[in-house]
Coordinates of C-alpha atoms and ligand atoms in Angstrom, one line a residue:
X62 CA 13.4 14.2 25.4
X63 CA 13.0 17.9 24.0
X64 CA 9.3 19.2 24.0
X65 CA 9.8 22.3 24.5
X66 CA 10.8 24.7 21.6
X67 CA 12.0 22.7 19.1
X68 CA 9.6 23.2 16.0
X69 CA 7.3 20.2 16.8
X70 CA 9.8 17.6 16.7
X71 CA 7.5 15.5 19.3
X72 CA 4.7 15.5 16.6
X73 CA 4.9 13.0 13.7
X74 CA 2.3 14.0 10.5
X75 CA 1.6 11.1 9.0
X76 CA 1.0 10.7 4.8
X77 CA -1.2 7.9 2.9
X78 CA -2.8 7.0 -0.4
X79 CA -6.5 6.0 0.4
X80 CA -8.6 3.5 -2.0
X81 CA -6.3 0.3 -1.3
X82 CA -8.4 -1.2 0.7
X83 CA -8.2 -2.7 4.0
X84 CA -5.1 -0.9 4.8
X85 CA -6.3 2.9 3.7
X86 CA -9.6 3.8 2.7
X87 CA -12.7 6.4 3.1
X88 CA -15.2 5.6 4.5
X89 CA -18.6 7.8 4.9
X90 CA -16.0 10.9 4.5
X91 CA -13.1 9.6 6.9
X92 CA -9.6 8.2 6.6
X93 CA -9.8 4.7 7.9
X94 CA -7.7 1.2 7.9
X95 CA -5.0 -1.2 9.2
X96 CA -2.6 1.1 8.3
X97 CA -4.2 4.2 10.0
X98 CA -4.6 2.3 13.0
X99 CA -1.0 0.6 12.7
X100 CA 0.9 3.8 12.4
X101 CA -1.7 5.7 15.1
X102 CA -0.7 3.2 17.7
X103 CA 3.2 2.9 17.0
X104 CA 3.2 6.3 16.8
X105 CA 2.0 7.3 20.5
X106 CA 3.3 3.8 21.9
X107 CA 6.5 5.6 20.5
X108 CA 5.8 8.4 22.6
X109 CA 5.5 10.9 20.2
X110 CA 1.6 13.1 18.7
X111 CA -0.3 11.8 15.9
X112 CA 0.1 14.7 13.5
X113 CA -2.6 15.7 10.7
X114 CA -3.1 12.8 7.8
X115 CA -2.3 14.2 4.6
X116 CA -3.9 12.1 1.4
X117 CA -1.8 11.8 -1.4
X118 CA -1.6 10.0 -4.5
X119 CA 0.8 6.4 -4.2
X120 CA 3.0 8.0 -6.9
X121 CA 3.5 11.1 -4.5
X122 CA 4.1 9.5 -1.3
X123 CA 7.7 8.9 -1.6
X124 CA 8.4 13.0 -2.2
X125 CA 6.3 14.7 0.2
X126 CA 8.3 12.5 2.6
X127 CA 11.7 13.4 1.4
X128 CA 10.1 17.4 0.9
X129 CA 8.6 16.7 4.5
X130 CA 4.9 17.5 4.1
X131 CA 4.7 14.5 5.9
X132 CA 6.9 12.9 7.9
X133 CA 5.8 9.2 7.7
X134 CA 4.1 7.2 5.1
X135 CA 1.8 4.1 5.8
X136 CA 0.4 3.0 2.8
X137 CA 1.3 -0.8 2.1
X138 CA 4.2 0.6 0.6
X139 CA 6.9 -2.6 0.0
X140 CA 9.8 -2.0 0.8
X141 CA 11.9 -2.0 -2.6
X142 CA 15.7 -1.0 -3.0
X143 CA 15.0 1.9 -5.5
X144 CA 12.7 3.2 -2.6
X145 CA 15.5 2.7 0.1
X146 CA 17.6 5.0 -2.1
X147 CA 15.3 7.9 -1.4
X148 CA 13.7 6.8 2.1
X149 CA 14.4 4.5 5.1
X150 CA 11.5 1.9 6.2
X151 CA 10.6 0.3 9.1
X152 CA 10.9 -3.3 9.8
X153 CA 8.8 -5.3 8.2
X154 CA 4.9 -5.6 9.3
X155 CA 3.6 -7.0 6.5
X156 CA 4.0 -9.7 3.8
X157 CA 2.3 -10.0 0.7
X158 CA 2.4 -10.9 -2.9
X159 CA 0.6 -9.9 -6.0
X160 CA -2.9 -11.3 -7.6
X161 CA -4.2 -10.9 -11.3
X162 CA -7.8 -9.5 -11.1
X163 CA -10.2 -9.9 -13.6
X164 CA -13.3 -9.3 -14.6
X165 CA -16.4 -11.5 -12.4
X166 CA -18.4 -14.1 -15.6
X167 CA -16.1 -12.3 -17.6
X168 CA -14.4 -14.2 -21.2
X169 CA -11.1 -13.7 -19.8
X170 CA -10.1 -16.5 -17.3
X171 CA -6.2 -16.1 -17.4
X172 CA -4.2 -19.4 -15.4
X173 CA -0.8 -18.1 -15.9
X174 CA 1.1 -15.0 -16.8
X175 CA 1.1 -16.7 -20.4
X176 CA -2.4 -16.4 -20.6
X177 CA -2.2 -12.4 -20.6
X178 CA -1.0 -12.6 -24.0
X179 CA -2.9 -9.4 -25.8
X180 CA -5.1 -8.4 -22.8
X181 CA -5.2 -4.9 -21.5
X182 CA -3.7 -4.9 -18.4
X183 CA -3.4 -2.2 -15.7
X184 CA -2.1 -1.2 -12.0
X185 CA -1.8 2.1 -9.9
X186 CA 1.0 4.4 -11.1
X187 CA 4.7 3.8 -8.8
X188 CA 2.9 0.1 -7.3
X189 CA 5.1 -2.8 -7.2
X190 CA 1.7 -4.3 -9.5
X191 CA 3.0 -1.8 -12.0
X192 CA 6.8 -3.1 -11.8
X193 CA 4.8 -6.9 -12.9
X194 CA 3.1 -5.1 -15.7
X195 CA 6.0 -3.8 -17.3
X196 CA 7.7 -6.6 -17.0
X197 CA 5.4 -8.1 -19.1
X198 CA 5.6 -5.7 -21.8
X199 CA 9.2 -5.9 -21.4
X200 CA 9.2 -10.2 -22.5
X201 CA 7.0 -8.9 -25.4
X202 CA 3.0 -10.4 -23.5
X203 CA 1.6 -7.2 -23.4
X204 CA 2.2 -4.4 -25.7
X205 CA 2.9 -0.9 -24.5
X206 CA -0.3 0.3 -26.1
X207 CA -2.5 -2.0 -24.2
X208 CA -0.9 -0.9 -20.5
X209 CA -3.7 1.1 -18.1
X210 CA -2.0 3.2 -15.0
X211 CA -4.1 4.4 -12.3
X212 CA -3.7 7.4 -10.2
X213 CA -5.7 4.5 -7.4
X214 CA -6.8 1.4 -7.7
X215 CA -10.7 2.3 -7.0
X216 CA -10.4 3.8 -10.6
X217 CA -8.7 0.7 -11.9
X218 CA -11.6 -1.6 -10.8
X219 CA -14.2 0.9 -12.2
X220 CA -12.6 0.2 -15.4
X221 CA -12.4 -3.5 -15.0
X222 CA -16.0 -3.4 -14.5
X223 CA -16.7 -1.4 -17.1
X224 CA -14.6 -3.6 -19.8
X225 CA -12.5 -0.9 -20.5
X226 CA -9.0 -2.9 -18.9
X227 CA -9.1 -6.7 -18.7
X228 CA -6.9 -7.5 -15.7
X229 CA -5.5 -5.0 -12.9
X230 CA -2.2 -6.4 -11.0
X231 CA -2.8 -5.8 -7.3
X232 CA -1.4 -6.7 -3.5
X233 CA -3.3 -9.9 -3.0
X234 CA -5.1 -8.8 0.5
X235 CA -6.2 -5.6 -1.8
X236 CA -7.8 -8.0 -4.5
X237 CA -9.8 -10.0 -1.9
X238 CA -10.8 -7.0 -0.2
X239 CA -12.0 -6.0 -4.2
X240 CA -13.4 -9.3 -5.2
X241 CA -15.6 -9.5 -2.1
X242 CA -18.4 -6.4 -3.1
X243 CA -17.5 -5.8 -6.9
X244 CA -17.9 -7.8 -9.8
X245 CA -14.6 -8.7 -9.8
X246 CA -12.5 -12.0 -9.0
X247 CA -8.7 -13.0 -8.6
X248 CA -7.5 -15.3 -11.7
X249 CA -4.1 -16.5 -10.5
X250 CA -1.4 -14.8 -7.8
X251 CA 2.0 -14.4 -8.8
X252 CA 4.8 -15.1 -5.8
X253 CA 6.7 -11.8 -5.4
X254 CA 7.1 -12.3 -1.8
X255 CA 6.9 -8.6 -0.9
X256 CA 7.2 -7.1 2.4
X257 CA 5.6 -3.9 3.3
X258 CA 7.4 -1.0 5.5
X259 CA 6.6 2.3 7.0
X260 CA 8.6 4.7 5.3
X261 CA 10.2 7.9 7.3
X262 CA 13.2 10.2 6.5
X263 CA 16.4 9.1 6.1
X264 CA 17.8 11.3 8.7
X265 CA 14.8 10.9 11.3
X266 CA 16.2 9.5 14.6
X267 CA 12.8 8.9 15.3
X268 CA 12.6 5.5 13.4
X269 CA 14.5 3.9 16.0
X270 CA 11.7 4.5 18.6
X271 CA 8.6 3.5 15.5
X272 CA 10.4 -0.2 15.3
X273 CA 10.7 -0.3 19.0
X274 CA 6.9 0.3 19.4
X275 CA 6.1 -2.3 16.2
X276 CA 8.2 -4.9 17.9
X277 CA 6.5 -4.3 21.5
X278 CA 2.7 -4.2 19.4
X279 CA 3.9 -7.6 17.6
X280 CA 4.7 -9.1 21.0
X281 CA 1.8 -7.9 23.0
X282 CA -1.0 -9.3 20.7
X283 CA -2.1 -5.4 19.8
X284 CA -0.8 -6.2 16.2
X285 CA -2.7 -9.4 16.0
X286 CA -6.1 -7.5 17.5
X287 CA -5.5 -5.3 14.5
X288 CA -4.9 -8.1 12.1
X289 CA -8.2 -9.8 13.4
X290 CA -10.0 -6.5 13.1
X291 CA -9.4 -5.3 9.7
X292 CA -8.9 -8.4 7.5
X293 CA -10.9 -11.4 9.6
Ligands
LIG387 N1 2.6 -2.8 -2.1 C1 2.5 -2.1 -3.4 C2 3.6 -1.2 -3.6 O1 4.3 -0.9 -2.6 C3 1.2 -1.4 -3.6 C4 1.0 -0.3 -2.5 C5 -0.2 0.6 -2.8 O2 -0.8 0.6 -3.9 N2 -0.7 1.3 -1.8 O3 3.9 -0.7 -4.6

């Protein structure tokens, strides 16, 4: 490999969107989470230098990695087909799907999608949550009037609290992360069967070397250590 003079090529600066909790979140002023730790370790297992994080809205993610203010994103980000226009992803390292949150004693105890006839319903600007809301604005259940986005989802449950959005569409492990600590609880889950990637530059060989150290981390138990760590 090339360390010597090549503008830093051996470092990679990774990029996230804190207040999705457990993956990236603050905590008593620092940048922690299952992501944090995720890309941390493929990235030196890799063999390359953890770079600076750079926090960044969700909505933003996507072009300060093509601009390269960063140079890899780890922020439960699913891996989507409009997204792989603009950026590659990883393999896969995580699955989820997406859970309606509501209020905790609150008059609104939705079963199904049906059930979110006139409700104000929100999700975090560019989220795969927000795809679900529009869609339901789209068969005519919510009207566009009554749709919330968030720049994060901390915000968004703030407001669910406060009565001022009935139901937030969130990554399920998010939710329970949520529901466990606020006054907040998961009505039903809807099956989207999402997968979540790493996202880098399309043209960064690097990504080659990233899977290489996810696949070795999945076989060696360090993934699993993490898994146990941050959601068990
Ligand atoms: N997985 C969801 C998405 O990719 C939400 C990610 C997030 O809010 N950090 O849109």
């Amino acid at each position: 490999s090339d360390d010597s003079d090549d503008g830093g090529n051996n470092v990679i600066n990774p990029g996230t969107a804190p207040g999705f909790p457990p993956f990236e979140y603050t905590q008593d002023g620092e940048l922690v989470g299952f992501d944090v730790d995720l890309a941390e370790a493929a990235i030196e297992r890799a063999g390359y230098e953890v770079g600076e994080w750079t926090e960044i809205e969700f909505d933003s993610l996507i072009p300060s990695l093509t601009q390269g203010n960063v140079d890899l994103v780890a922020a439960a980000m699913t891996i989507t087909e409009d997204r792989q226009q603009q950026i590659a992803f990883t393999d896969p390292y995580y699955e989820s799907d997406q859970a309606v949150l509501v209020r905790e004693g609150g008059d609104l105890s939705p079963e199904s999608v049906d059930d979110l006839a006139g409700a104000v319903v929100g999700a975090q600007s560019g989220t795969t949550g927000q795809d679900e809301v529009e869609a339901l604005v789209d068969d005519g259940t919510v009207a566009a009037d009554d749709v919330r986005q968030y720049d994060n989802y901390t915000l968004g449950v703030q407001d669910l609290e406060n009565g001022n959005v009935d139901v937030l569409i969130i990554d399920i492990p998010v939710a329970e992360n949520f529901a466990d600590g606020r006054a907040v609880t998961i009505a039903f889950t809807i099956e989207t069967g999402e997968v979540y990637g790493m996202g880098m530059r399309q043209d960064d060989d690097r990504l080659a070397d990233i899977n290489d150290a996810l696949a070795e981390m999945q076989e060696d138990g360090t993934y699993d250590e993490l898994v146990t760590e941050w959601f068990e």
